[in-house]
Amino acid sequence: MDFNSSLRIAATGMHAQTARMRVIAENIANADSAGKAPGDEPYRRRVPTFQSHFDAEVGGRVVEIGKLANDMSDFTSRYEPGHPAADESGYVQYPNVNTLIETVDMREAQRSYEANLNVVTVTRQMLGRTLDLCAANFEDLIHGHFDPVQRRHQRL
């Protein structure tokens, strides 16, 4: 696998985690969004899905965000008889979003993003070191002092 492939694979992971964080942020933003009238369904938590496939151009597996699935778990009911969306019993339906779970998911997505970013950083460092070595060998070649065995012993 070459440097470009490593960078592209890491970039697809970063893109997928960015999309995941966007969905989580939307869930958190709507955690208290009740319906506007009795019988209106509140916001429903959304969950991203991921798909990975082999990319022949890259020479490895890449990941991408798939469809967004609605979490079909039950809504939360709260007794708030004065709320405009309260039913005849005084209960209001609230989204099925647990902000604690969303916060943990956000942290996991951030760590996954950071792991991919570390791959990019290390790949760039390796590429820079490779270019430095090539430049040094090229300079020696131009000046007529190229001896790869001697050069290796000098670096050790």
JSON list of C-alpha atoms in Angstrom, two decimals:
[
{"chain": "A", "resi": 1, "resn": "MET", "atom": "CA", "xyz": [0.00, 0.00, 0.00]},
{"chain": "A", "resi": 2, "resn": "ASP", "atom": "CA", "xyz": [1.38, 3.41, -0.92]},
{"chain": "A", "resi": 3, "resn": "PHE", "atom": "CA", "xyz": [1.18, 6.74, 0.88]},
{"chain": "A", "resi": 4, "resn": "ASN", "atom": "CA", "xyz": [-1.70, 7.98, -1.25]},
{"chain": "A", "resi": 5, "resn": "SER", "atom": "CA", "xyz": [-3.79, 4.91, -0.44]},
{"chain": "A", "resi": 6, "resn": "SER", "atom": "CA", "xyz": [-3.16, 5.32, 3.29]},
{"chain": "A", "resi": 7, "resn": "LEU", "atom": "CA", "xyz": [-4.23, 8.94, 3.11]},
{"chain": "A", "resi": 8, "resn": "ARG", "atom": "CA", "xyz": [-7.37, 8.18, 1.12]},
{"chain": "A", "resi": 9, "resn": "ILE", "atom": "CA", "xyz": [-8.46, 5.35, 3.42]},
{"chain": "A", "resi": 10, "resn": "ALA", "atom": "CA", "xyz": [-7.96, 7.56, 6.48]},
{"chain": "A", "resi": 11, "resn": "ALA", "atom": "CA", "xyz": [-9.83, 10.40, 4.75]},
{"chain": "A", "resi": 12, "resn": "THR", "atom": "CA", "xyz": [-12.87, 8.19, 4.15]},
{"chain": "A", "resi": 13, "resn": "GLY", "atom": "CA", "xyz": [-12.86, 7.28, 7.84]},
{"chain": "A", "resi": 14, "resn": "MET", "atom": "CA", "xyz": [-12.64, 10.94, 8.83]},
{"chain": "A", "resi": 15, "resn": "HIS", "atom": "CA", "xyz": [-15.50, 11.81, 6.48]},
{"chain": "A", "resi": 16, "resn": "ALA", "atom": "CA", "xyz": [-17.69, 9.03, 7.91]},
{"chain": "A", "resi": 17, "resn": "GLN", "atom": "CA", "xyz": [-17.00, 10.09, 11.50]},
{"chain": "A", "resi": 18, "resn": "THR", "atom": "CA", "xyz": [-17.75, 13.73, 10.64]},
{"chain": "A", "resi": 19, "resn": "ALA", "atom": "CA", "xyz": [-21.12, 12.68, 9.24]},
{"chain": "A", "resi": 20, "resn": "ARG", "atom": "CA", "xyz": [-21.73, 10.56, 12.35]},
{"chain": "A", "resi": 21, "resn": "MET", "atom": "CA", "xyz": [-20.98, 13.54, 14.63]},
{"chain": "A", "resi": 22, "resn": "ARG", "atom": "CA", "xyz": [-23.38, 15.69, 12.59]},
{"chain": "A", "resi": 23, "resn": "VAL", "atom": "CA", "xyz": [-26.21, 13.18, 13.13]},
{"chain": "A", "resi": 24, "resn": "ILE", "atom": "CA", "xyz": [-25.41, 12.95, 16.85]},
{"chain": "A", "resi": 25, "resn": "ALA", "atom": "CA", "xyz": [-25.44, 16.75, 17.14]},
{"chain": "A", "resi": 26, "resn": "GLU", "atom": "CA", "xyz": [-28.85, 16.80, 15.45]},
{"chain": "A", "resi": 27, "resn": "ASN", "atom": "CA", "xyz": [-30.13, 14.22, 17.93]},
{"chain": "A", "resi": 28, "resn": "ILE", "atom": "CA", "xyz": [-28.86, 16.25, 20.90]},
{"chain": "A", "resi": 29, "resn": "ALA", "atom": "CA", "xyz": [-30.31, 19.48, 19.48]},
{"chain": "A", "resi": 30, "resn": "ASN", "atom": "CA", "xyz": [-33.73, 17.86, 19.19]},
{"chain": "A", "resi": 31, "resn": "ALA", "atom": "CA", "xyz": [-33.68, 15.95, 22.48]},
{"chain": "A", "resi": 32, "resn": "ASP", "atom": "CA", "xyz": [-36.41, 18.16, 23.97]},
{"chain": "A", "resi": 33, "resn": "SER", "atom": "CA", "xyz": [-38.41, 18.80, 20.79]},
{"chain": "A", "resi": 34, "resn": "ALA", "atom": "CA", "xyz": [-41.93, 17.72, 21.61]},
{"chain": "A", "resi": 35, "resn": "GLY", "atom": "CA", "xyz": [-44.75, 17.85, 19.10]},
{"chain": "A", "resi": 36, "resn": "LYS", "atom": "CA", "xyz": [-46.62, 21.13, 18.64]},
{"chain": "A", "resi": 37, "resn": "ALA", "atom": "CA", "xyz": [-50.08, 19.73, 19.17]},
{"chain": "A", "resi": 38, "resn": "PRO", "atom": "CA", "xyz": [-51.61, 16.70, 20.89]},
{"chain": "A", "resi": 39, "resn": "GLY", "atom": "CA", "xyz": [-51.02, 13.59, 18.80]},
{"chain": "A", "resi": 40, "resn": "ASP", "atom": "CA", "xyz": [-48.03, 15.07, 16.94]},
{"chain": "A", "resi": 41, "resn": "GLU", "atom": "CA", "xyz": [-45.10, 12.70, 16.90]},
{"chain": "A", "resi": 42, "resn": "PRO", "atom": "CA", "xyz": [-41.92, 14.22, 18.35]},
{"chain": "A", "resi": 43, "resn": "TYR", "atom": "CA", "xyz": [-38.48, 14.05, 16.80]},
{"chain": "A", "resi": 44, "resn": "ARG", "atom": "CA", "xyz": [-37.27, 10.47, 16.41]},
{"chain": "A", "resi": 45, "resn": "ARG", "atom": "CA", "xyz": [-33.62, 9.64, 17.10]},
{"chain": "A", "resi": 46, "resn": "ARG", "atom": "CA", "xyz": [-31.61, 8.89, 13.98]},
{"chain": "A", "resi": 47, "resn": "VAL", "atom": "CA", "xyz": [-28.76, 6.39, 13.81]},
{"chain": "A", "resi": 48, "resn": "PRO", "atom": "CA", "xyz": [-26.16, 6.40, 11.03]},
{"chain": "A", "resi": 49, "resn": "THR", "atom": "CA", "xyz": [-25.13, 3.17, 9.36]},
{"chain": "A", "resi": 50, "resn": "PHE", "atom": "CA", "xyz": [-21.73, 2.53, 7.81]},
{"chain": "A", "resi": 51, "resn": "GLN", "atom": "CA", "xyz": [-20.73, 0.49, 4.81]},
{"chain": "A", "resi": 52, "resn": "SER", "atom": "CA", "xyz": [-17.26, -0.63, 3.88]},
{"chain": "A", "resi": 53, "resn": "HIS", "atom": "CA", "xyz": [-16.17, -1.94, 0.53]},
{"chain": "A", "resi": 54, "resn": "PHE", "atom": "CA", "xyz": [-12.98, -2.73, -1.30]},
{"chain": "A", "resi": 55, "resn": "ASP", "atom": "CA", "xyz": [-11.80, 0.15, -3.48]},
{"chain": "A", "resi": 56, "resn": "ALA", "atom": "CA", "xyz": [-9.55, -1.21, -6.24]},
{"chain": "A", "resi": 57, "resn": "GLU", "atom": "CA", "xyz": [-8.13, 2.24, -6.97]},
{"chain": "A", "resi": 58, "resn": "VAL", "atom": "CA", "xyz": [-7.00, 2.63, -3.37]},
{"chain": "A", "resi": 59, "resn": "GLY", "atom": "CA", "xyz": [-6.10, -1.02, -2.91]},
{"chain": "A", "resi": 60, "resn": "GLY", "atom": "CA", "xyz": [-7.93, -1.38, 0.39]},
{"chain": "A", "resi": 61, "resn": "ARG", "atom": "CA", "xyz": [-11.22, -1.18, 2.19]},
{"chain": "A", "resi": 62, "resn": "VAL", "atom": "CA", "xyz": [-12.85, 2.21, 2.56]},
{"chain": "A", "resi": 63, "resn": "VAL", "atom": "CA", "xyz": [-15.79, 3.22, 4.73]},
{"chain": "A", "resi": 64, "resn": "GLU", "atom": "CA", "xyz": [-18.69, 5.47, 3.92]},
{"chain": "A", "resi": 65, "resn": "ILE", "atom": "CA", "xyz": [-21.82, 6.56, 5.66]},
{"chain": "A", "resi": 66, "resn": "GLY", "atom": "CA", "xyz": [-24.86, 4.58, 4.64]},
{"chain": "A", "resi": 67, "resn": "LYS", "atom": "CA", "xyz": [-28.50, 5.35, 5.23]},
{"chain": "A", "resi": 68, "resn": "LEU", "atom": "CA", "xyz": [-29.79, 7.01, 8.35]},
{"chain": "A", "resi": 69, "resn": "ALA", "atom": "CA", "xyz": [-32.08, 4.70, 10.27]},
{"chain": "A", "resi": 70, "resn": "ASN", "atom": "CA", "xyz": [-34.81, 5.88, 12.61]},
{"chain": "A", "resi": 71, "resn": "ASP", "atom": "CA", "xyz": [-34.58, 4.49, 16.13]},
{"chain": "A", "resi": 72, "resn": "MET", "atom": "CA", "xyz": [-37.97, 2.87, 16.63]},
{"chain": "A", "resi": 73, "resn": "SER", "atom": "CA", "xyz": [-37.77, 2.69, 20.43]},
{"chain": "A", "resi": 74, "resn": "ASP", "atom": "CA", "xyz": [-40.59, 4.23, 22.45]},
{"chain": "A", "resi": 75, "resn": "PHE", "atom": "CA", "xyz": [-40.86, 7.94, 23.05]},
{"chain": "A", "resi": 76, "resn": "THR", "atom": "CA", "xyz": [-40.62, 9.33, 26.56]},
{"chain": "A", "resi": 77, "resn": "SER", "atom": "CA", "xyz": [-43.81, 10.59, 28.19]},
{"chain": "A", "resi": 78, "resn": "ARG", "atom": "CA", "xyz": [-43.84, 13.39, 30.74]},
{"chain": "A", "resi": 79, "resn": "TYR", "atom": "CA", "xyz": [-46.76, 14.69, 32.70]},
{"chain": "A", "resi": 80, "resn": "GLU", "atom": "CA", "xyz": [-47.10, 18.35, 31.68]},
{"chain": "A", "resi": 81, "resn": "PRO", "atom": "CA", "xyz": [-50.81, 19.21, 31.58]},
{"chain": "A", "resi": 82, "resn": "GLY", "atom": "CA", "xyz": [-50.18, 22.86, 30.61]},
{"chain": "A", "resi": 83, "resn": "HIS", "atom": "CA", "xyz": [-48.09, 22.02, 27.53]},
{"chain": "A", "resi": 84, "resn": "PRO", "atom": "CA", "xyz": [-49.74, 22.69, 24.13]},
{"chain": "A", "resi": 85, "resn": "ALA", "atom": "CA", "xyz": [-48.89, 19.14, 22.99]},
{"chain": "A", "resi": 86, "resn": "ALA", "atom": "CA", "xyz": [-50.34, 17.45, 26.11]},
{"chain": "A", "resi": 87, "resn": "ASP", "atom": "CA", "xyz": [-52.89, 14.74, 25.45]},
{"chain": "A", "resi": 88, "resn": "GLU", "atom": "CA", "xyz": [-56.20, 14.48, 27.34]},
{"chain": "A", "resi": 89, "resn": "SER", "atom": "CA", "xyz": [-54.35, 12.80, 30.26]},
{"chain": "A", "resi": 90, "resn": "GLY", "atom": "CA", "xyz": [-51.82, 15.64, 30.46]},
{"chain": "A", "resi": 91, "resn": "TYR", "atom": "CA", "xyz": [-48.87, 13.68, 29.02]},
{"chain": "A", "resi": 92, "resn": "VAL", "atom": "CA", "xyz": [-46.50, 15.01, 26.39]},
{"chain": "A", "resi": 93, "resn": "GLN", "atom": "CA", "xyz": [-44.51, 12.74, 24.09]},
{"chain": "A", "resi": 94, "resn": "TYR", "atom": "CA", "xyz": [-40.79, 13.61, 23.95]},
{"chain": "A", "resi": 95, "resn": "PRO", "atom": "CA", "xyz": [-38.11, 12.25, 21.61]},
{"chain": "A", "resi": 96, "resn": "ASN", "atom": "CA", "xyz": [-36.48, 8.89, 22.23]},
{"chain": "A", "resi": 97, "resn": "VAL", "atom": "CA", "xyz": [-33.09, 10.63, 22.55]},
{"chain": "A", "resi": 98, "resn": "ASN", "atom": "CA", "xyz": [-30.94, 9.90, 25.59]},
{"chain": "A", "resi": 99, "resn": "THR", "atom": "CA", "xyz": [-28.38, 12.70, 25.76]},
{"chain": "A", "resi": 100, "resn": "LEU", "atom": "CA", "xyz": [-26.01, 10.56, 27.85]},
{"chain": "A", "resi": 101, "resn": "ILE", "atom": "CA", "xyz": [-25.89, 7.90, 25.12]},
{"chain": "A", "resi": 102, "resn": "GLU", "atom": "CA", "xyz": [-25.48, 10.59, 22.46]},
{"chain": "A", "resi": 103, "resn": "THR", "atom": "CA", "xyz": [-22.60, 12.16, 24.40]},
{"chain": "A", "resi": 104, "resn": "VAL", "atom": "CA", "xyz": [-20.83, 8.81, 24.69]},
{"chain": "A", "resi": 105, "resn": "ASP", "atom": "CA", "xyz": [-21.40, 8.16, 20.97]},
{"chain": "A", "resi": 106, "resn": "MET", "atom": "CA", "xyz": [-20.03, 11.62, 20.17]},
{"chain": "A", "resi": 107, "resn": "ARG", "atom": "CA", "xyz": [-16.88, 10.93, 22.19]},
{"chain": "A", "resi": 108, "resn": "GLU", "atom": "CA", "xyz": [-16.41, 7.60, 20.39]},
{"chain": "A", "resi": 109, "resn": "ALA", "atom": "CA", "xyz": [-16.83, 9.30, 17.02]},
{"chain": "A", "resi": 110, "resn": "GLN", "atom": "CA", "xyz": [-14.28, 11.96, 18.02]},
{"chain": "A", "resi": 111, "resn": "ARG", "atom": "CA", "xyz": [-11.77, 9.29, 19.02]},
{"chain": "A", "resi": 112, "resn": "SER", "atom": "CA", "xyz": [-12.29, 7.43, 15.76]},
{"chain": "A", "resi": 113, "resn": "TYR", "atom": "CA", "xyz": [-11.79, 10.68, 13.88]},
{"chain": "A", "resi": 114, "resn": "GLU", "atom": "CA", "xyz": [-8.59, 11.35, 15.85]},
{"chain": "A", "resi": 115, "resn": "ALA", "atom": "CA", "xyz": [-7.30, 7.84, 15.09]},
{"chain": "A", "resi": 116, "resn": "ASN", "atom": "CA", "xyz": [-7.74, 8.48, 11.36]},
{"chain": "A", "resi": 117, "resn": "LEU", "atom": "CA", "xyz": [-6.12, 11.89, 11.74]},
{"chain": "A", "resi": 118, "resn": "ASN", "atom": "CA", "xyz": [-3.13, 10.20, 13.39]},
{"chain": "A", "resi": 119, "resn": "VAL", "atom": "CA", "xyz": [-2.82, 7.92, 10.35]},
{"chain": "A", "resi": 120, "resn": "VAL", "atom": "CA", "xyz": [-2.72, 11.02, 8.14]},
{"chain": "A", "resi": 121, "resn": "THR", "atom": "CA", "xyz": [-0.10, 12.66, 10.37]},
{"chain": "A", "resi": 122, "resn": "VAL", "atom": "CA", "xyz": [2.16, 9.60, 10.49]},
{"chain": "A", "resi": 123, "resn": "THR", "atom": "CA", "xyz": [1.81, 9.04, 6.75]},
{"chain": "A", "resi": 124, "resn": "ARG", "atom": "CA", "xyz": [2.80, 12.65, 6.07]},
{"chain": "A", "resi": 125, "resn": "GLN", "atom": "CA", "xyz": [5.81, 12.30, 8.40]},
{"chain": "A", "resi": 126, "resn": "MET", "atom": "CA", "xyz": [6.90, 9.11, 6.62]},
{"chain": "A", "resi": 127, "resn": "LEU", "atom": "CA", "xyz": [6.49, 10.79, 3.25]},
{"chain": "A", "resi": 128, "resn": "GLY", "atom": "CA", "xyz": [8.54, 13.77, 4.43]},
{"chain": "A", "resi": 129, "resn": "ARG", "atom": "CA", "xyz": [11.29, 11.50, 5.73]},
{"chain": "A", "resi": 130, "resn": "THR", "atom": "CA", "xyz": [11.31, 9.59, 2.43]},
{"chain": "A", "resi": 131, "resn": "LEU", "atom": "CA", "xyz": [11.66, 12.84, 0.50]},
{"chain": "A", "resi": 132, "resn": "ASP", "atom": "CA", "xyz": [14.51, 13.95, 2.79]},
{"chain": "A", "resi": 133, "resn": "LEU", "atom": "CA", "xyz": [16.36, 10.69, 2.15]},
{"chain": "A", "resi": 134, "resn": "CYS", "atom": "CA", "xyz": [15.81, 10.94, -1.60]},
{"chain": "A", "resi": 135, "resn": "ALA", "atom": "CA", "xyz": [17.00, 14.55, -1.62]},
{"chain": "A", "resi": 136, "resn": "ALA", "atom": "CA", "xyz": [20.17, 13.68, 0.32]},
{"chain": "A", "resi": 137, "resn": "ASN", "atom": "CA", "xyz": [20.97, 10.77, -2.00]},
{"chain": "A", "resi": 138, "resn": "PHE", "atom": "CA", "xyz": [20.25, 12.93, -5.06]},
{"chain": "A", "resi": 139, "resn": "GLU", "atom": "CA", "xyz": [22.57, 15.65, -3.76]},
{"chain": "A", "resi": 140, "resn": "ASP", "atom": "CA", "xyz": [25.36, 13.10, -3.24]},
{"chain": "A", "resi": 141, "resn": "LEU", "atom": "CA", "xyz": [24.75, 11.70, -6.71]},
{"chain": "A", "resi": 142, "resn": "ILE", "atom": "CA", "xyz": [25.08, 15.15, -8.27]},
{"chain": "A", "resi": 143, "resn": "HIS", "atom": "CA", "xyz": [28.37, 15.79, -6.46]},
{"chain": "A", "resi": 144, "resn": "GLY", "atom": "CA", "xyz": [29.71, 12.33, -7.26]},
{"chain": "A", "resi": 145, "resn": "HIS", "atom": "CA", "xyz": [29.88, 10.99, -3.68]},
{"chain": "A", "resi": 146, "resn": "PHE", "atom": "CA", "xyz": [27.05, 8.52, -3.78]},
{"chain": "A", "resi": 147, "resn": "ASP", "atom": "CA", "xyz": [27.85, 5.41, -1.78]},
{"chain": "A", "resi": 148, "resn": "PRO", "atom": "CA", "xyz": [24.63, 3.88, -0.40]},
{"chain": "A", "resi": 149, "resn": "VAL", "atom": "CA", "xyz": [26.48, 1.60, 2.06]},
{"chain": "A", "resi": 150, "resn": "GLN", "atom": "CA", "xyz": [28.47, 4.47, 3.53]},
{"chain": "A", "resi": 151, "resn": "ARG", "atom": "CA", "xyz": [25.35, 6.67, 3.65]},
{"chain": "A", "resi": 152, "resn": "ARG", "atom": "CA", "xyz": [23.47, 4.00, 5.60]},
{"chain": "A", "resi": 153, "resn": "HIS", "atom": "CA", "xyz": [26.26, 3.66, 8.16]},
{"chain": "A", "resi": 154, "resn": "GLN", "atom": "CA", "xyz": [26.35, 7.45, 8.62]},
{"chain": "A", "resi": 155, "resn": "ARG", "atom": "CA", "xyz": [22.63, 7.50, 9.41]},
{"chain": "A", "resi": 156, "resn": "LEU", "atom": "CA", "xyz": [22.88, 4.67, 11.95]}
]
